[in-house]
XYZ file of C-alpha atoms in Angstrom:
504
model
C -0.833 24.658 21.036
C -2.635 27.942 20.935
C -3.440 29.559 17.967
C -4.916 32.397 19.822
C -8.662 31.223 19.626
C -9.632 29.981 23.130
C -12.589 27.648 21.465
C -9.793 25.469 19.515
C -7.955 24.845 23.206
C -10.119 21.681 23.690
C -9.789 20.271 20.121
C -6.412 18.370 20.393
C -7.563 16.157 23.667
C -11.369 15.071 22.276
C -10.611 11.457 22.837
C -8.414 11.411 25.412
C -8.795 14.862 27.737
C -5.211 14.792 27.861
C -1.631 13.424 25.809
C -1.460 9.717 26.610
C 1.673 9.114 28.475
C 2.311 5.716 26.715
C 1.582 7.364 22.962
C 5.043 6.327 21.906
C 5.041 2.767 23.023
C 1.612 3.038 21.603
C 3.292 3.930 17.909
C 5.791 0.840 18.388
C 2.600 -1.363 18.647
C 0.784 0.086 15.939
C 3.733 0.158 13.677
C 4.477 -3.529 14.019
C 1.015 -4.153 13.132
C 1.190 -2.028 9.950
C 4.695 -3.439 8.990
C 3.110 -7.047 9.046
C 0.449 -5.859 6.811
C 2.156 -4.031 4.061
C 5.048 -6.846 3.959
C 2.708 -9.712 3.647
C 1.511 -7.948 0.280
C 5.024 -9.145 -1.033
C 6.602 -11.284 1.502
C 5.272 -14.626 -0.770
C 6.742 -13.074 -3.663
C 9.846 -15.141 -3.676
C 8.499 -17.901 -1.766
C 5.886 -18.351 -4.700
C 8.044 -20.824 -7.262
C 8.918 -23.093 -4.078
C 4.816 -22.828 -3.143
C 3.548 -23.891 -6.294
C 5.967 -26.678 -7.254
C 5.055 -28.003 -3.373
C 1.398 -27.709 -3.946
C 1.062 -28.599 -7.752
C 0.096 -25.198 -8.784
C -0.005 -24.241 -12.261
C 1.108 -21.286 -14.310
C -2.394 -20.040 -14.682
C -3.440 -20.135 -10.801
C -0.520 -19.278 -9.005
C -1.533 -15.551 -9.359
C -4.309 -16.145 -6.740
C -1.548 -16.242 -4.014
C -0.965 -12.626 -4.682
C -4.617 -11.601 -6.287
C -6.415 -13.275 -3.497
C -4.868 -11.391 -1.102
C -5.007 -7.847 -2.749
C -8.731 -8.224 -3.890
C -10.046 -9.057 -0.592
C -7.795 -6.380 1.346
C -8.545 -3.351 -1.420
C -12.085 -4.519 -1.741
C -12.847 -4.198 1.922
C -10.861 -1.602 3.161
C -13.943 0.844 3.509
C -16.012 -1.470 5.009
C -13.065 -2.196 7.726
C -12.698 1.996 8.163
C -16.516 2.244 9.000
C -16.435 -0.770 11.378
C -13.244 0.846 13.368
C -15.672 3.997 13.339
C -18.521 1.815 15.093
C -17.688 -0.703 17.084
C -14.279 1.153 18.696
C -10.735 1.122 16.907
C -9.334 -0.612 19.817
C -11.358 -3.370 19.503
C -11.450 -3.650 15.813
C -7.307 -3.591 15.797
C -7.312 -6.424 18.336
C -10.077 -8.588 15.888
C -7.760 -7.907 12.682
C -4.724 -8.882 14.373
C -6.308 -12.294 15.974
C -8.110 -13.059 12.593
C -4.683 -12.038 10.358
C -2.529 -14.579 12.539
C -5.215 -17.485 12.561
C -5.678 -17.179 8.655
C -1.590 -16.948 8.421
C -1.560 -20.131 10.271
C -4.261 -21.622 8.022
C -2.115 -20.666 4.834
C 1.055 -21.805 6.222
C -0.533 -25.698 6.948
C -2.434 -25.277 3.290
C -2.261 -29.039 1.818
C -3.680 -27.759 -1.708
C -3.931 -24.689 -3.732
C -7.580 -24.195 -2.978
C -6.596 -23.808 0.441
C -3.715 -21.642 0.255
C -6.166 -19.253 -1.943
C -8.891 -19.106 0.769
C -6.141 -18.335 3.028
C -4.681 -15.650 1.572
C -8.430 -14.083 0.951
C -8.603 -14.219 4.626
C -5.489 -12.294 5.664
C -6.712 -9.912 3.006
C -10.154 -9.453 4.934
C -8.545 -9.171 8.412
C -6.064 -6.747 7.194
C -8.764 -4.565 5.756
C -10.122 -4.615 9.115
C -6.482 -4.119 10.976
C -5.217 -0.862 8.640
C -7.540 1.350 8.830
C -7.931 1.115 12.645
C -4.150 1.213 13.373
C -3.603 4.562 11.231
C -7.197 6.204 12.913
C -5.632 4.859 16.429
C -2.381 6.636 15.365
C -4.208 9.962 13.945
C -6.172 10.315 17.575
C -2.885 9.548 19.720
C -0.756 12.214 18.294
C -2.425 15.678 17.816
C 0.744 18.092 18.626
C 1.935 19.096 15.270
C 5.605 18.145 15.939
C 4.931 15.055 17.667
C 2.461 14.234 14.627
C 5.191 14.905 11.986
C 7.422 12.124 14.402
C 4.894 9.811 14.756
C 3.787 9.670 10.564
C 7.350 9.600 9.653
C 7.863 6.507 11.308
C 4.375 5.110 9.873
C 5.313 6.362 6.305
C 8.444 4.711 5.993
C 6.760 1.531 7.375
C 4.314 2.108 4.533
C 6.858 2.617 2.030
C 9.552 0.398 2.911
C 7.320 -2.643 4.122
C 6.873 -3.949 0.396
C 10.729 -4.288 0.174
C 11.417 -5.309 3.662
C 8.790 -8.352 2.722
C 11.352 -9.392 0.011
C 14.356 -9.495 2.300
C 12.167 -11.586 4.826
C 11.027 -13.788 2.030
C 14.364 -14.465 0.929
C 15.443 -15.682 4.068
C 12.853 -17.657 5.344
C 12.259 -19.151 1.711
C 16.068 -20.272 1.477
C 16.771 -21.143 5.305
C 13.954 -22.692 6.175
C 10.938 -22.709 3.556
C 7.743 -20.887 1.883
C 5.445 -21.682 4.468
C 7.338 -19.804 7.173
C 6.666 -16.681 5.145
C 2.880 -17.119 6.581
C 4.160 -18.852 9.842
C 6.013 -15.740 10.844
C 2.676 -13.468 11.268
C 1.646 -15.112 14.334
C 4.308 -14.468 16.676
C 4.342 -10.821 15.436
C 0.397 -10.783 15.918
C 0.602 -12.137 19.516
C 3.177 -9.478 20.320
C 0.953 -6.598 18.710
C -2.309 -7.844 20.556
C -0.691 -8.001 24.020
C 1.110 -4.645 23.292
C -2.515 -3.376 22.132
C -4.096 -4.271 25.191
C -1.759 -2.856 27.766
C -1.143 0.660 25.567
C -3.656 1.687 23.434
C -6.643 3.840 24.392
C -9.481 4.389 22.362
C -13.597 5.886 23.076
C -15.836 3.324 22.512
C -17.726 2.784 19.298
C -20.800 4.552 18.098
C -23.530 3.218 19.807
C -26.786 2.609 17.811
C -25.274 3.400 14.706
C -25.860 0.973 11.866
C -23.692 -0.262 8.598
C -24.338 1.305 5.169
C -24.996 -2.570 3.653
C -26.058 -1.162 0.159
C -23.058 0.981 0.279
C -20.855 -1.848 1.517
C -22.183 -3.886 -1.526
C -21.774 -1.365 -4.517
C -18.376 -0.297 -3.378
C -16.700 -3.141 -2.763
C -18.414 -5.120 -5.339
C -17.129 -2.462 -7.785
C -13.738 -2.003 -6.061
C -13.232 -6.147 -6.629
C -14.664 -5.991 -10.303
C -11.965 -3.452 -11.226
C -9.156 -4.894 -9.340
C -10.025 -8.410 -10.698
C -10.358 -6.858 -14.217
C -6.815 -5.715 -14.088
C -5.591 -8.953 -12.597
C -7.054 -10.830 -15.649
C -5.924 -8.486 -18.166
C -2.687 -10.317 -18.035
C -3.483 -13.880 -18.953
C -6.610 -12.631 -20.925
C -5.421 -9.597 -22.881
C -7.020 -5.905 -22.736
C -10.050 -6.644 -24.863
C -11.179 -9.803 -23.792
C -14.774 -10.003 -22.960
C -14.627 -10.848 -19.491
C -11.774 -8.117 -18.569
C -13.971 -5.449 -20.555
C -16.825 -6.864 -18.552
C -15.333 -6.537 -15.354
C -14.397 -2.944 -16.152
C -17.722 -1.516 -17.025
C -19.426 -3.523 -14.211
C -16.662 -1.952 -12.017
C -17.409 1.553 -13.435
C -21.353 1.160 -12.734
C -21.146 -0.357 -9.300
C -18.729 2.832 -8.143
C -20.926 5.221 -10.177
C -23.659 3.629 -8.008
C -21.820 3.866 -4.993
C -21.334 7.209 -5.339
C -24.969 8.039 -5.935
C -26.009 6.063 -2.650
C -23.558 7.840 -0.384
C -25.353 10.974 -1.346
C -28.569 9.463 -0.080
C -27.562 6.972 2.567
C -28.341 8.035 6.033
C -25.498 6.122 7.343
C -23.296 6.540 4.243
C -19.994 4.172 4.075
C -17.904 6.907 2.741
C -19.178 10.369 3.649
C -18.393 12.580 0.512
C -17.339 15.665 2.602
C -14.061 13.685 3.285
C -13.618 13.253 -0.608
C -14.556 16.714 -1.593
C -11.923 18.534 0.563
C -9.662 19.423 -2.228
C -6.471 18.455 -0.597
C -7.399 15.112 0.920
C -8.874 14.113 -2.634
C -5.442 15.255 -3.923
C -3.448 12.871 -1.532
C -5.721 9.784 -2.129
C -5.029 10.350 -6.050
C -1.450 10.783 -5.328
C -0.765 8.053 -3.518
C -3.075 5.704 -6.103
C -0.437 7.014 -8.936
C 2.334 6.829 -7.056
C 2.041 3.221 -6.032
C 0.923 1.609 -9.375
C 4.578 3.505 -10.512
C 6.186 1.510 -7.619
C 4.629 -1.877 -7.052
C 4.962 -2.852 -10.651
C 8.701 -2.291 -10.082
C 9.159 -5.021 -7.321
C 7.750 -7.574 -9.548
C 10.404 -6.623 -12.153
C 13.219 -6.217 -10.339
C 12.748 -9.361 -8.257
C 12.384 -11.419 -11.425
C 15.525 -9.528 -13.320
C 17.809 -10.050 -10.353
C 16.818 -13.983 -9.933
C 16.059 -14.767 -13.153
C 18.408 -12.786 -15.093
C 21.472 -12.172 -12.726
C 21.250 -15.490 -10.981
C 20.831 -14.182 -7.496
C 19.852 -16.309 -5.102
C 16.290 -15.398 -3.353
C 18.451 -13.928 -0.405
C 20.678 -12.149 -2.316
C 17.742 -10.791 -4.417
C 15.990 -9.571 -1.175
C 19.194 -7.889 0.031
C 19.341 -6.297 -3.137
C 16.217 -3.994 -1.958
C 17.968 -2.892 1.243
C 19.325 0.231 -0.337
C 15.650 1.036 -1.398
C 14.119 0.433 2.014
C 17.194 2.493 3.860
C 16.282 5.438 1.377
C 12.529 5.169 1.886
C 13.206 5.557 5.936
C 15.742 8.061 5.816
C 13.669 10.179 3.452
C 10.634 9.631 5.861
C 12.114 10.135 9.438
C 15.145 12.428 8.323
C 13.765 14.679 5.684
C 9.960 14.757 5.479
C 9.513 14.162 9.439
C 11.552 17.260 10.193
C 10.440 19.662 7.295
C 6.661 18.980 7.208
C 5.643 21.265 10.186
C 7.630 23.889 8.100
C 6.980 23.755 4.692
C 3.718 22.770 2.645
C 3.254 19.151 1.882
C 3.510 19.498 -1.862
C 6.841 21.099 -1.628
C 8.195 17.584 -0.198
C 5.722 15.701 -2.333
C 6.454 17.109 -5.805
C 10.447 16.917 -4.907
C 9.855 13.428 -3.811
C 8.147 12.351 -6.919
C 10.097 13.888 -9.203
C 13.263 12.290 -7.810
C 11.327 8.664 -8.198
C 10.668 9.685 -11.904
C 14.363 10.199 -12.298
C 14.918 6.891 -10.822
C 12.578 4.876 -12.908
C 14.485 6.739 -15.847
C 17.718 5.674 -15.151
C 16.225 1.885 -14.874
C 14.970 2.132 -18.369
C 18.846 1.718 -19.107
C 18.883 -1.714 -17.547
C 20.179 -4.490 -20.141
C 20.865 -8.377 -19.512
C 24.459 -7.090 -18.499
C 24.016 -4.621 -16.176
C 25.619 -4.016 -13.369
C 23.895 -3.789 -10.083
C 26.294 -1.495 -8.296
C 26.887 1.100 -10.960
C 23.270 1.064 -12.694
C 20.822 -0.390 -10.594
C 21.867 0.737 -6.978
C 21.714 4.630 -7.941
C 18.033 4.248 -9.457
C 16.817 2.282 -6.117
C 18.209 4.855 -4.069
C 16.582 7.482 -6.040
C 13.328 5.664 -5.960
C 13.608 5.246 -2.444
C 14.358 8.442 -1.035
C 11.756 10.220 -3.754
C 9.219 7.773 -1.819
C 10.486 8.155 1.691
C 9.688 12.258 0.820
C 6.156 11.494 -0.569
C 4.086 9.064 1.601
C 5.038 10.698 5.186
C 3.166 14.182 3.888
C 0.594 12.206 2.139
C -0.237 10.262 5.269
C -0.399 13.164 7.334
C -2.177 15.790 5.315
C -5.058 13.455 4.053
C -5.996 12.425 7.809
C -5.370 16.125 9.087
C -8.601 17.564 10.487
C -10.861 14.859 10.135
C -13.692 14.235 12.963
C -13.576 11.240 15.444
C -16.573 9.643 13.876
C -14.744 9.483 10.410
C -11.276 8.828 11.430
C -11.512 5.147 10.327
C -13.245 5.517 7.333
C -10.527 8.044 6.147
C -7.458 6.383 7.191
C -8.951 3.308 5.162
C -9.359 5.566 2.095
C -5.729 6.407 1.959
C -4.912 2.689 2.493
C -7.617 1.811 -0.175
C -5.700 4.124 -2.633
C -2.363 2.751 -1.345
C -3.700 -1.019 -2.114
C -5.709 -0.852 -5.197
C -2.943 1.252 -6.827
C -0.563 -1.435 -5.841
C -3.220 -4.210 -7.071
C -3.499 -2.263 -10.599
C 0.005 -1.270 -10.971
C 1.328 -4.803 -10.834
C -1.317 -5.986 -13.091
C -1.201 -3.185 -15.542
C 2.597 -3.187 -15.787
C 3.485 -6.660 -15.843
C 1.108 -6.997 -19.144
C 3.234 -4.260 -20.721
C 5.874 -6.065 -19.645
C 4.899 -9.364 -20.936
C 3.143 -8.146 -24.487
C 6.431 -5.987 -25.082
C 8.788 -8.940 -24.424
C 6.829 -11.279 -26.973
C 6.668 -8.825 -29.548
C 10.368 -8.487 -29.469
C 11.342 -12.029 -29.409
C 8.873 -12.466 -32.443
C 10.634 -9.880 -34.049
C 14.158 -10.964 -33.471
C 13.831 -14.862 -33.523
C 14.439 -16.060 -37.040
C 16.135 -19.489 -36.056
C 15.825 -22.015 -33.129
C 19.619 -20.966 -32.448
C 18.652 -17.218 -31.870
C 16.350 -17.907 -29.029
C 18.897 -19.064 -26.315
C 20.129 -15.441 -26.837
C 17.471 -13.237 -27.616
C 14.617 -14.513 -24.844
C 16.559 -12.725 -22.009
C 17.048 -9.806 -23.989
C 13.334 -9.937 -24.892
C 12.555 -10.094 -21.263
C 14.165 -7.339 -20.164
C 13.055 -5.294 -23.196
C 9.686 -5.671 -21.518
C 10.808 -4.815 -18.442
C 12.194 -1.418 -19.589
C 9.099 -0.472 -21.748
C 6.642 -1.222 -18.572
C 9.111 1.150 -16.584
C 9.014 4.030 -19.262
C 4.872 3.717 -18.306
C 5.759 3.364 -14.578
C 7.877 6.816 -15.397
C 4.769 8.311 -17.079
C 2.504 7.614 -14.527
C 4.821 9.291 -11.399
C 5.141 11.793 -13.310
C 1.447 12.218 -13.517
C 1.374 12.054 -9.508
C 3.743 14.852 -9.378
C 1.572 16.811 -11.594
C -1.243 15.991 -9.263
C 0.082 16.886 -6.420
C 1.452 20.176 -7.339
C -2.007 21.055 -8.805
C -4.290 19.800 -5.985
C -2.652 20.068 -2.810
C -2.607 23.436 -1.683
C -2.452 22.835 2.343
C -0.247 25.157 4.278
C 2.376 24.042 6.369
C 0.920 22.012 9.852
C 2.950 24.215 12.046
C 1.075 27.509 10.455
C -2.296 25.707 10.091
C -4.813 24.932 12.457
C -6.009 22.137 9.831
C -4.102 19.633 12.048
C -6.325 20.138 14.897
C -9.812 21.179 13.766
C -11.926 18.449 12.865
C -13.735 18.751 9.653
C -17.602 19.027 9.770
C -20.450 17.938 7.825
C -20.563 20.976 5.866
C -17.230 21.014 4.280
C -17.047 20.462 0.594
């Protein structure tokens, strides 16, 4: 790659000296690990009723099977990214895979709710180590703009479709084996990925003599955990509950203190020049908003298909397959081919508007809606839109990052995705349940009405929440249009020129 400046010639080869001949096989290993992490956020959803019955969980406690994972994952991602930079990405990748597999085995063998909750928290913690090291390994393995586009097309497809794949796999394992295999399945996947990592991945050593920013870890992770926990507790307790308000206030204070400390820390956990970059900040915010709108939908559609339409776990999982196919097509066949020629926001904004259109179609959903004529078109539009959006977000957010900051930048992208998913699920589920309760209370006048009104009220709550999801997704489109101004990678040196300390 030559832009006419000889001083830029070595930049794409900074870490390896030459293109890695095994980089495409390395992509398979990285993609396998990423798929395991992303699908595990949803694979247990379909299995949750069976696990609840088997382990005698209460309705109030069952949410922790999901929340324990998302809290640990979202709260510790920045720490995981910095560990990847300090210790070395390949070593961190292998540690994350090994720990994730052991935590999965522990959860699969759980004998009580507390054991399962703890195992899920451990899974989230090791996922927080694994995910940023995987993305930073990909970032440094592919530096040519055209190859980079293809690699991030695969990665973006997995990031966007992994959750839907989790529903399919979870349905199959739950129906034909049992819920425990939704956790055990991670063990053979991790073993294959570890073997591939030792054989195929290349990396530079970690930064010797560097130290972790311990105050930054406590402030940043504590703030994220408090905010995500607050959203998760808003559903059972209500938005005005003192604990929920205290969690939001405490989280905001901790995050403000975190930002203040990062301007003074000798080795900051999140170097603020990364966030000051307009395009990168726009990508982080766009990702958060887009995932808020998308992840809440998964929860509604799972219950709609199984409870309202009476689908089996396998049939419900397969109903998400067109969404997955559309995400993969949008990411690998459209975004990956066009990113080198057009500015990223010309992919993101139309993609997000397609997703808005899909969500608006779903607001017409009723108790007797047809999957083929009413649900399927919405899923296809949403999937295609997300496929167009995720790939350029990942590529743009990590472009031009200095090697020492690759891990923490990758972690910030994943944090935006995970925290957005946690907030979206809690926020939209709270809107849905309160809207359903209000509808049922207004329409049940005698006991005989309840059998008819109850399913109508549940679906009404879903459609109200989907209207909110469409509004959040539209905000994501506006954010991408206004903040992200990067040029096409093929016409810019951004992808090959690392950001420096003076950026911002």
